[in-house]
Coordinates of C-alpha atoms and ligand atoms in Angstrom, one line a residue:
M198 CA 137.4 121.2 134.2
N199 CA 140.2 123.4 133.3
D200 CA 140.5 125.5 130.3
S201 CA 141.9 122.9 127.6
S202 CA 139.2 120.7 129.0
L203 CA 136.2 123.0 128.3
R204 CA 137.6 123.7 124.7
A205 CA 137.8 120.3 123.9
V206 CA 134.4 119.5 125.0
G207 CA 133.1 122.8 123.2
A208 CA 134.9 121.4 119.9
G209 CA 133.4 117.9 120.5
M210 CA 129.8 119.6 120.5
T211 CA 130.5 121.6 117.4
V212 CA 131.5 118.7 115.4
L213 CA 128.4 117.1 116.8
A214 CA 126.3 119.9 115.5
Y215 CA 127.7 119.9 112.2
V216 CA 127.2 116.2 111.6
A217 CA 123.5 116.5 112.7
L218 CA 123.2 119.4 110.2
C219 CA 124.7 117.7 107.5
T220 CA 122.5 114.3 107.9
S221 CA 119.4 116.0 108.3
V222 CA 120.3 118.1 105.2
Y223 CA 121.1 114.9 103.5
W224 CA 117.6 112.8 104.6
R225 CA 115.5 115.7 104.0
Q226 CA 116.7 116.0 100.3
R227 CA 116.8 112.4 99.8
R228 CA 113.6 112.4 101.0
I229 CA 112.2 115.0 98.3
R230 CA 113.8 113.1 95.5
L231 CA 112.3 109.8 96.5
E232 CA 108.7 111.9 97.1
N233 CA 109.2 113.5 93.7
A234 CA 110.0 110.5 91.9
R235 CA 107.2 108.5 93.6
A236 CA 104.8 111.1 92.6
S237 CA 106.0 111.1 89.1
A238 CA 105.8 107.1 89.1
A239 CA 102.2 107.3 90.3
L240 CA 100.9 110.0 87.8
A241 CA 102.6 107.9 85.1
G242 CA 100.7 104.5 86.2
G243 CA 96.9 103.7 86.2
G244 CA 95.1 104.4 83.0
A245 CA 94.9 103.1 79.7
G246 CA 97.6 103.8 76.8
K247 CA 100.8 105.7 76.7
P248 CA 101.2 108.4 79.0
A249 CA 100.6 112.1 77.9
L250 CA 103.9 114.1 78.2
V251 CA 103.5 117.3 80.2
L252 CA 106.4 119.6 79.5
F253 CA 107.6 122.5 81.5
A254 CA 109.9 125.3 80.3
S255 CA 110.3 127.3 83.5
Q256 CA 112.9 129.9 85.3
T257 CA 111.9 130.5 88.5
G258 CA 109.1 127.8 89.3
N259 CA 105.6 128.9 88.2
A260 CA 105.8 126.6 85.3
E261 CA 107.0 123.7 86.8
T262 CA 104.5 124.0 89.7
L263 CA 101.8 124.2 87.2
A264 CA 103.1 121.0 85.2
W265 CA 102.6 119.3 88.4
K266 CA 98.9 120.5 89.0
T267 CA 98.2 119.3 85.1
A268 CA 99.7 116.1 85.4
R269 CA 97.7 115.8 88.5
W270 CA 94.4 117.0 86.4
L271 CA 94.9 114.6 83.7
H272 CA 95.5 111.4 86.3
E273 CA 92.3 112.3 88.1
R274 CA 90.5 111.9 84.8
G275 CA 92.1 109.0 83.8
T276 CA 94.9 110.1 81.4
P277 CA 98.4 108.7 83.2
S278 CA 101.2 111.5 82.4
R279 CA 105.0 111.9 82.3
L280 CA 106.4 114.9 83.7
M281 CA 109.6 116.7 82.4
P282 CA 111.5 119.7 81.7
L283 CA 111.8 120.9 78.0
N284 CA 115.6 120.4 78.0
D285 CA 115.1 116.8 78.7
V286 CA 113.4 116.4 75.7
D287 CA 114.2 115.3 72.2
A288 CA 112.6 115.1 68.6
D289 CA 112.1 111.5 68.9
T290 CA 110.4 112.0 72.2
L291 CA 107.9 114.5 70.6
R292 CA 107.5 112.1 67.6
T293 CA 106.4 109.2 69.5
A294 CA 104.7 110.7 72.5
G295 CA 101.0 110.8 70.9
S296 CA 100.0 113.8 73.3
A297 CA 101.5 116.5 74.7
Y298 CA 100.9 119.5 77.2
F299 CA 103.5 122.4 77.1
I300 CA 103.8 125.0 79.9
A301 CA 106.0 127.5 78.7
S302 CA 107.3 131.0 80.9
T303 CA 109.4 133.8 78.6
Y304 CA 112.2 135.1 79.9
G305 CA 114.8 137.9 79.0
E306 CA 113.7 139.8 75.9
G307 CA 111.1 137.2 74.6
D308 CA 113.4 134.3 75.2
A309 CA 113.1 130.9 76.3
P310 CA 113.8 130.5 80.2
D311 CA 116.8 128.6 81.1
G312 CA 114.6 125.1 81.7
A313 CA 114.1 125.1 77.8
S314 CA 117.3 126.7 76.4
L315 CA 118.7 123.7 75.2
F316 CA 115.6 122.7 73.7
A317 CA 115.2 126.0 71.5
E318 CA 118.6 126.0 70.4
R319 CA 118.8 121.7 69.8
V320 CA 115.0 120.7 69.2
M321 CA 113.6 124.0 67.6
G322 CA 116.5 125.0 65.8
G323 CA 117.6 121.5 64.7
A324 CA 116.1 119.5 61.7
V325 CA 112.7 117.8 63.2
A326 CA 110.6 116.8 60.0
D327 CA 107.7 115.7 60.9
L328 CA 105.5 115.9 64.3
S329 CA 101.8 114.9 62.4
S330 CA 101.5 112.1 64.9
L331 CA 101.3 114.7 68.3
R332 CA 98.5 116.3 69.5
Y333 CA 99.4 119.1 71.8
A334 CA 98.0 122.0 74.0
V335 CA 100.3 124.9 75.3
L336 CA 99.7 127.0 78.3
A337 CA 101.9 130.3 77.8
L338 CA 103.0 132.1 81.0
G339 CA 104.1 135.8 80.6
D340 CA 103.7 139.4 81.8
R341 CA 102.4 142.4 79.6
Q342 CA 104.6 144.6 81.0
Y343 CA 107.3 143.0 78.9
A344 CA 107.3 144.0 75.2
N345 CA 107.5 140.1 74.2
F346 CA 104.5 139.1 75.8
C347 CA 104.5 135.6 75.9
A348 CA 107.2 135.0 73.1
F349 CA 108.4 131.8 74.1
G350 CA 105.0 130.0 74.4
R351 CA 104.1 131.5 71.4
A352 CA 107.3 130.5 69.6
L353 CA 106.9 127.1 70.6
D354 CA 103.3 127.2 69.7
E355 CA 104.1 128.5 66.2
W356 CA 106.9 125.8 65.8
L357 CA 104.6 122.7 66.6
Q358 CA 102.3 124.0 64.2
A359 CA 104.8 124.3 61.3
K360 CA 106.2 120.7 62.3
G361 CA 102.8 119.1 61.7
A362 CA 101.6 118.7 65.3
K363 CA 97.8 118.9 65.9
R364 CA 96.6 121.6 68.5
Q365 CA 93.8 119.9 70.8
S366 CA 92.8 123.3 71.9
A367 CA 93.7 127.2 71.6
R368 CA 96.8 128.5 73.2
I369 CA 96.2 129.8 76.4
E370 CA 97.9 132.8 77.3
V371 CA 98.4 134.0 81.3
D372 CA 99.3 137.6 82.1
N373 CA 100.9 137.7 85.4
G374 CA 99.0 134.9 87.0
D375 CA 95.7 135.9 85.6
A376 CA 93.0 133.4 87.4
A377 CA 90.9 133.4 84.7
Q378 CA 93.0 131.9 82.2
L379 CA 94.4 129.5 84.5
A380 CA 90.9 128.3 85.4
A381 CA 90.4 127.7 81.6
W382 CA 93.6 125.3 81.3
Q383 CA 92.5 123.5 84.4
A384 CA 88.9 122.9 82.5
H385 CA 90.9 121.7 79.5
C386 CA 93.2 119.3 81.4
S387 CA 90.7 118.0 83.8
G388 CA 88.0 118.0 81.2
S389 CA 85.5 119.8 83.9
D390 CA 84.6 123.2 84.7
A391 CA 87.4 124.3 87.1
E392 CA 87.7 126.3 90.2
A393 CA 90.3 129.3 89.8
V394 CA 93.6 128.2 90.2
T395 CA 96.6 129.9 91.6
E396 CA 99.7 130.0 89.8
S397 CA 102.5 130.4 92.5
P398 CA 103.8 127.6 94.6
A399 CA 104.8 130.2 97.1
S400 CA 103.8 130.0 101.0
A401 CA 100.9 132.2 102.1
P402 CA 101.6 136.0 102.5
Q403 CA 102.9 136.8 105.9
P404 CA 103.9 139.9 107.8
W405 CA 107.4 140.4 108.4
R406 CA 108.8 143.5 110.5
L407 CA 111.8 145.2 109.3
V408 CA 114.4 145.2 112.2
R409 CA 117.5 146.7 110.5
R410 CA 118.3 148.7 107.4
T411 CA 122.1 149.5 106.9
L412 CA 123.5 151.4 103.6
L413 CA 126.3 149.0 102.1
N414 CA 127.5 151.4 99.4
E415 CA 127.7 155.0 101.0
G416 CA 129.7 157.4 98.2
S417 CA 128.8 155.1 95.6
V418 CA 128.4 156.5 91.8
G419 CA 125.7 153.8 91.3
G420 CA 122.1 153.6 93.3
P421 CA 122.1 153.0 97.1
I422 CA 122.2 149.6 98.2
F423 CA 120.8 148.5 101.3
E424 CA 121.0 145.5 103.7
L425 CA 117.4 144.9 105.3
A426 CA 116.5 142.3 107.9
F427 CA 113.2 141.1 108.7
T428 CA 111.8 139.0 111.5
P429 CA 108.1 137.1 111.7
A430 CA 105.9 139.8 113.1
L431 CA 103.2 137.1 114.1
G432 CA 106.2 134.9 115.5
H433 CA 105.3 132.2 112.6
E434 CA 107.5 129.4 111.7
A435 CA 109.1 130.5 108.4
Q436 CA 111.2 128.1 106.2
W437 CA 113.1 128.3 102.8
E438 CA 116.7 127.1 101.3
S439 CA 119.6 129.4 100.2
G440 CA 118.3 130.5 96.5
D441 CA 115.0 130.9 97.3
T442 CA 113.0 134.1 96.7
A443 CA 110.5 136.3 98.6
Q444 CA 107.8 138.4 96.9
I445 CA 106.6 141.7 98.6
T446 CA 103.0 142.5 97.8
L447 CA 102.1 146.1 97.5
D448 CA 98.9 147.8 98.6
S449 CA 99.9 150.5 95.8
D450 CA 100.1 147.9 93.4
P451 CA 99.0 144.9 94.3
G452 CA 99.0 143.2 90.5
R453 CA 102.7 143.0 90.3
P454 CA 104.4 141.6 92.9
R455 CA 108.5 142.4 93.3
E456 CA 110.9 139.5 94.0
Y457 CA 113.8 139.7 95.8
S458 CA 116.7 137.0 96.3
I459 CA 116.8 136.3 100.2
A460 CA 120.4 136.7 101.0
S461 CA 120.3 134.7 104.5
I462 CA 119.7 131.5 105.5
G463 CA 117.0 129.9 108.1
A464 CA 119.6 129.4 110.7
D465 CA 120.4 133.5 110.8
R466 CA 116.8 133.7 112.0
E467 CA 116.2 136.7 109.8
M468 CA 115.1 137.2 106.4
Q469 CA 117.7 139.4 104.9
F470 CA 117.8 141.1 101.4
L471 CA 120.2 143.5 99.4
V472 CA 117.9 146.0 97.6
R473 CA 119.0 148.7 95.6
Q474 CA 116.9 151.7 95.4
E475 CA 115.4 152.4 92.2
R476 CA 114.4 155.8 91.1
H477 CA 112.2 156.8 88.4
P478 CA 113.2 159.5 85.4
D479 CA 110.7 161.8 87.3
G480 CA 112.7 161.6 90.6
S481 CA 110.3 159.5 92.6
L482 CA 111.3 156.2 94.2
G483 CA 110.7 152.6 92.5
A484 CA 107.4 151.4 94.2
A485 CA 109.0 148.3 96.1
S486 CA 112.4 149.3 96.3
G487 CA 111.3 152.8 97.6
L488 CA 109.6 151.4 100.4
L489 CA 112.1 148.8 101.5
T490 CA 115.0 151.1 101.3
S491 CA 113.0 154.6 102.2
T492 CA 109.5 154.5 103.4
L493 CA 109.2 151.9 105.6
V494 CA 109.9 152.6 109.2
I495 CA 112.1 150.1 111.3
G496 CA 109.7 148.4 113.5
E497 CA 107.1 148.4 110.6
T498 CA 105.7 145.5 108.8
A499 CA 105.7 144.6 105.1
T500 CA 104.0 141.5 103.4
F501 CA 106.2 138.8 101.8
R502 CA 105.4 135.3 100.4
I503 CA 108.5 133.3 100.1
R504 CA 108.7 131.3 96.8
P505 CA 111.0 128.3 96.4
H506 CA 113.4 128.6 93.4
H507 CA 114.0 125.0 92.6
G508 CA 116.1 126.3 89.6
F509 CA 118.6 128.1 91.9
R510 CA 118.7 126.0 95.1
L511 CA 121.5 123.9 95.7
G512 CA 119.8 120.8 95.3
S513 CA 121.8 117.9 93.9
N514 CA 124.8 120.2 93.7
A515 CA 125.3 120.4 97.3
D516 CA 127.9 118.1 97.6
R517 CA 129.8 119.7 94.4
P518 CA 132.2 122.4 94.3
L519 CA 130.7 125.8 93.1
I520 CA 131.7 128.9 90.8
L521 CA 129.3 131.5 92.2
I522 CA 129.1 134.7 89.8
G523 CA 127.4 138.1 90.6
N524 CA 127.2 141.8 90.5
G525 CA 125.6 144.0 92.5
T526 CA 122.2 143.0 94.7
G527 CA 123.2 139.5 92.7
L528 CA 125.5 139.1 95.7
A529 CA 122.3 138.2 97.6
G530 CA 121.6 134.7 96.4
L531 CA 125.2 133.9 96.3
R532 CA 125.5 135.0 100.1
S533 CA 122.6 132.9 101.0
H534 CA 124.3 129.9 99.3
L535 CA 127.7 130.7 100.7
R536 CA 126.3 131.0 104.5
A537 CA 124.6 127.7 103.6
R538 CA 128.1 126.0 102.2
A539 CA 129.6 127.6 105.7
A540 CA 127.2 125.8 107.9
M541 CA 127.8 122.5 105.9
G542 CA 131.6 122.8 106.2
Q543 CA 132.0 122.7 102.5
R544 CA 134.9 124.9 101.6
E545 CA 135.0 124.3 97.5
N546 CA 133.6 127.7 96.7
W547 CA 134.8 130.1 94.3
L548 CA 133.2 133.7 94.7
V549 CA 133.3 136.0 91.1
F550 CA 131.8 139.4 92.1
G551 CA 131.7 142.7 90.3
E552 CA 130.8 146.2 91.1
R553 CA 132.0 149.7 90.1
N554 CA 134.5 150.9 92.8
E555 CA 136.1 148.9 95.3
R556 CA 136.2 151.8 97.6
C557 CA 132.2 152.0 98.0
D558 CA 131.0 149.1 96.0
F559 CA 132.6 145.9 97.7
L560 CA 129.3 145.0 99.5
C561 CA 129.5 142.9 102.4
R562 CA 133.3 143.1 102.4
A563 CA 134.2 142.0 105.8
E564 CA 132.2 138.8 105.6
I565 CA 133.5 137.7 102.5
E566 CA 136.9 138.5 103.7
A567 CA 136.3 136.4 106.8
W568 CA 135.1 133.4 104.6
Q569 CA 138.7 134.0 102.8
R570 CA 140.5 133.8 105.9
E571 CA 138.5 130.8 107.4
G572 CA 138.8 128.8 104.1
V573 CA 134.9 129.0 103.2
L574 CA 135.8 130.8 100.2
G575 CA 138.6 128.4 98.1
R576 CA 138.7 131.3 95.7
L577 CA 137.5 135.2 95.6
D578 CA 137.8 137.3 92.1
L579 CA 136.8 140.8 92.0
A580 CA 135.8 142.9 89.0
F581 CA 135.8 146.6 89.7
S582 CA 134.8 148.1 86.4
R583 CA 135.6 151.7 87.3
D584 CA 138.8 150.6 89.0
Q585 CA 141.3 151.0 85.7
E586 CA 140.8 152.7 82.5
E587 CA 139.3 149.8 80.6
A588 CA 136.0 148.9 82.3
R589 CA 136.5 145.1 83.5
Y590 CA 133.6 143.0 84.5
V591 CA 132.9 139.4 86.0
Q592 CA 133.0 137.9 82.4
H593 CA 136.3 139.2 81.7
R594 CA 137.6 137.8 85.3
L595 CA 136.2 134.2 84.2
L596 CA 137.8 134.5 80.6
Q597 CA 141.4 135.8 82.1
A598 CA 140.8 132.3 84.6
H599 CA 139.7 130.2 82.2
E600 CA 142.3 127.3 82.7
D601 CA 140.8 127.1 86.3
V602 CA 137.2 127.7 85.4
S603 CA 138.0 124.3 83.1
Q604 CA 139.7 122.5 85.7
W605 CA 136.9 123.4 88.8
V606 CA 134.1 122.2 86.1
A607 CA 136.3 119.2 85.3
R608 CA 136.4 118.0 89.0
G609 CA 132.5 118.6 88.9
A610 CA 131.9 122.1 89.8
A611 CA 128.6 123.6 89.2
I612 CA 128.2 127.4 88.3
Y613 CA 125.5 129.8 89.8
V614 CA 124.7 133.2 88.5
C615 CA 122.9 135.8 90.0
G616 CA 122.0 139.4 89.4
S617 CA 121.4 141.4 86.1
L618 CA 120.3 139.6 83.2
N619 CA 121.2 142.6 80.9
G620 CA 125.1 142.9 80.8
M621 CA 126.0 140.5 83.3
A622 CA 124.3 137.2 82.6
S623 CA 124.7 137.6 79.0
G624 CA 128.2 138.4 79.0
V625 CA 129.0 135.6 81.8
D626 CA 127.1 133.3 79.4
A627 CA 128.9 134.0 76.1
A628 CA 132.3 133.6 78.5
L629 CA 131.5 130.4 79.6
R630 CA 130.4 129.1 76.3
Q631 CA 133.7 130.4 75.1
I632 CA 135.7 128.6 77.7
L633 CA 133.6 125.7 77.8
G634 CA 132.4 125.1 74.5
V635 CA 128.6 125.1 73.6
E636 CA 128.2 121.3 73.8
A637 CA 129.8 121.4 77.4
M638 CA 127.3 124.3 78.6
G639 CA 124.2 122.2 77.2
E640 CA 125.4 119.5 79.4
L641 CA 125.9 121.6 82.3
S642 CA 122.3 123.0 82.0
A643 CA 120.7 119.6 81.2
S644 CA 122.3 118.2 84.4
D645 CA 121.4 121.3 86.6
R646 CA 125.1 122.3 87.2
Y647 CA 124.5 125.8 85.3
R648 CA 122.0 127.9 87.5
R649 CA 120.9 131.2 87.4
D650 CA 118.9 133.9 89.4
V651 CA 119.0 136.9 86.8
Y652 CA 116.7 139.6 86.6
Ligands
LIG165 C1 114.1 136.6 90.5 C2 114.2 138.0 91.1 C3 115.2 138.3 92.2 C4 115.7 139.6 92.2 N1 116.1 139.9 93.0 C5 116.3 141.3 94.0 C6 117.8 141.4 94.7 O1 117.8 140.8 95.4 N2 117.7 142.8 95.0 C7 117.2 143.9 94.4 O2 117.6 145.1 94.3 N3 116.4 143.6 93.1 C8 116.1 142.3 92.8 N4 115.1 142.2 91.8 C9 114.4 143.3 91.3 C10 113.2 143.6 92.1 O3 112.2 142.8 92.0 C11 112.7 144.9 91.4 O4 112.1 144.9 89.9 C12 113.2 146.3 91.4 O5 113.7 146.4 92.9 C13 112.7 147.5 91.0 O6 111.1 147.4 91.6 P1 110.4 149.1 92.5 O7 109.0 148.4 92.4 O8 111.3 149.7 92.8 O9 110.6 149.8 90.6 P2 109.5 150.0 89.7 O10 108.6 151.3 90.5 O11 108.6 148.8 89.4 O12 110.2 150.5 88.7 C14 111.1 149.7 87.8 C15 111.6 150.6 86.6 O13 110.2 150.6 85.8 C16 110.3 151.8 85.3 N5 109.1 152.7 85.8 C17 108.0 152.3 86.6 N6 107.3 153.1 87.2 C18 107.9 154.3 86.5 C19 107.2 155.7 86.4 N7 106.3 155.9 86.9 N8 107.9 156.6 85.3 C20 109.0 156.3 84.8 N9 109.4 154.8 84.6 C21 109.3 154.0 85.5 C22 111.5 152.4 85.3 O14 112.3 152.2 84.5 C23 111.9 152.0 86.8 O15 113.3 151.9 86.8 C24 114.7 140.9 91.5 C25 113.8 140.4 90.3 C26 113.6 139.3 90.3 C27 112.7 138.8 89.1
LIG166 C1 113.7 139.3 84.2 C2 112.4 138.6 83.7 C3 112.0 138.7 82.4 C4 111.0 138.1 81.8 N1 110.6 138.6 80.4 C5 109.3 138.4 80.1 C6 109.1 138.6 78.5 O1 110.1 138.9 78.0 N2 107.9 138.4 78.4 C7 106.8 137.9 79.2 O2 105.5 137.6 78.6 N3 106.9 137.7 80.4 C8 108.2 137.8 80.8 N4 108.3 137.8 82.2 C9 107.5 137.0 83.2 C10 107.3 135.4 83.4 O3 107.4 134.9 81.9 C11 106.6 135.0 84.4 O4 106.3 135.7 85.4 C12 106.3 133.7 84.6 O5 105.2 133.2 85.2 C13 107.1 133.0 85.1 O6 107.4 131.7 85.3 P1 108.4 130.4 85.9 O7 108.6 130.9 87.0 O8 108.1 129.3 85.4 O9 109.6 130.8 85.0 C14 109.8 138.0 82.6 C15 110.2 137.7 84.2 C16 111.7 138.0 84.5 C17 111.6 138.1 86.0

């Protein structure tokens, strides 16, 4: 065979491999959707009377997973149930429901998670007169390390009371997955003494070996950011989707696992992260980021649990154009999506990335520029805040490009935001509301076309 025939065979095999990959992704997603629909229908069937509503307000999936468990416990004791995200619920649904179980996490500074922000704005902030026909229970998820512990679950409970709804049982508050509180909730839902349940849907913790650590922002005025690469230490099978996160378990602080956005895809055969080294005011290193970026020696292992982040996966947006917005280590979650899109041959991707100075802080520059050349990135906008007199952030780039943002969204684009909650995510949210309008942003959230992995 001559050179050009070999090239043609090679190109043919690449196309075949690509078609096989697309087909398998399509069928897997279709299977998951069908399984979820079948599971919901099974839970709503059987038993007598109206199904109880099981409503969840979730950011990273804990509340959603507990909602599924709650629906199963109810079903097992003969109560059919209907599972819904709070954002899909309106006042009439509550008025006519009969009974409802609310499972709500808290985010930001005591705010509703994204999966309930519309509900908080439209229903809790609206004019619901009378919910006296509703019986309800609230499970509030939170973490006492935050100043406003379980604030959204509490606000929801108080609002339901104020509207006349009847509490079936006292609100249960779960501090960072507290097993005793979760068992109390299970006992309430299943009507029996319950075994302790766990809050997280994550896979079992597994040891991962550090194989590479690279400083990405040498000379930066900000904290050092490293790219880390881990391989399974036991040769175990590891599966995740772009957008998922991994929790590291610390011997020194087993109560509070730290979460990191996975920056790679399964095909990379490595779990990669972008981690900023934290330093406490006393000069000591952050517990998890210090281990990852400094103390852990190449070849040593750390324990990670992969967590499906349903709210940030590509999911139903896999075939849509994407606007990906982030700053700093937020590039991690966006990078996994871009690698997945590149593997799928999906080219309608617009990255808006911000950091401080282009010279030191243009993270993963070579990969991003290669995506630009290869057409994986249809558009790239960069905002280096300190490269000009007036600070310029990603939200300013969006406002400047407002006509294109509107056009992409009109063409069906989904918006993904990853990175810091304070400053970036709130600024981006305000800019998008200004560009697209509050109503349109509500519709994007409700149809899962506005997804965030923010911290
Ligand atoms: C969904 C999600 C995704 C994330 N993804 C990423 C990512 O991709 N990359 C990334 O770098 N980070 C990410 N994070 C943040 C990450 O989980 C950690 O919060 C971060 O690395 C800091 O953890 P640490 O253990 O190093 O710091 P900690 O030791 O917990 O310190 C954090 C802060 O707490 C305070 N503090 C703690 N102890 C002390 C002390 N003794 N004295 C004074 N102050 C103290 C300080 O303000 C300090 O800056 C993500 C978070 C979430 C929730
Ligand atoms: C960025 C961030 C902010 C949070 N803010 C709060 C808070 O203000 N109050 C609180 O009680 N818990 C807070 N939490 C803890 C979450 O509510 C808790 O982890 C919950 O289990 C998440 O559930 P979910 O995965 O369903 O969203 C916060 C967690 C994160 C990551």
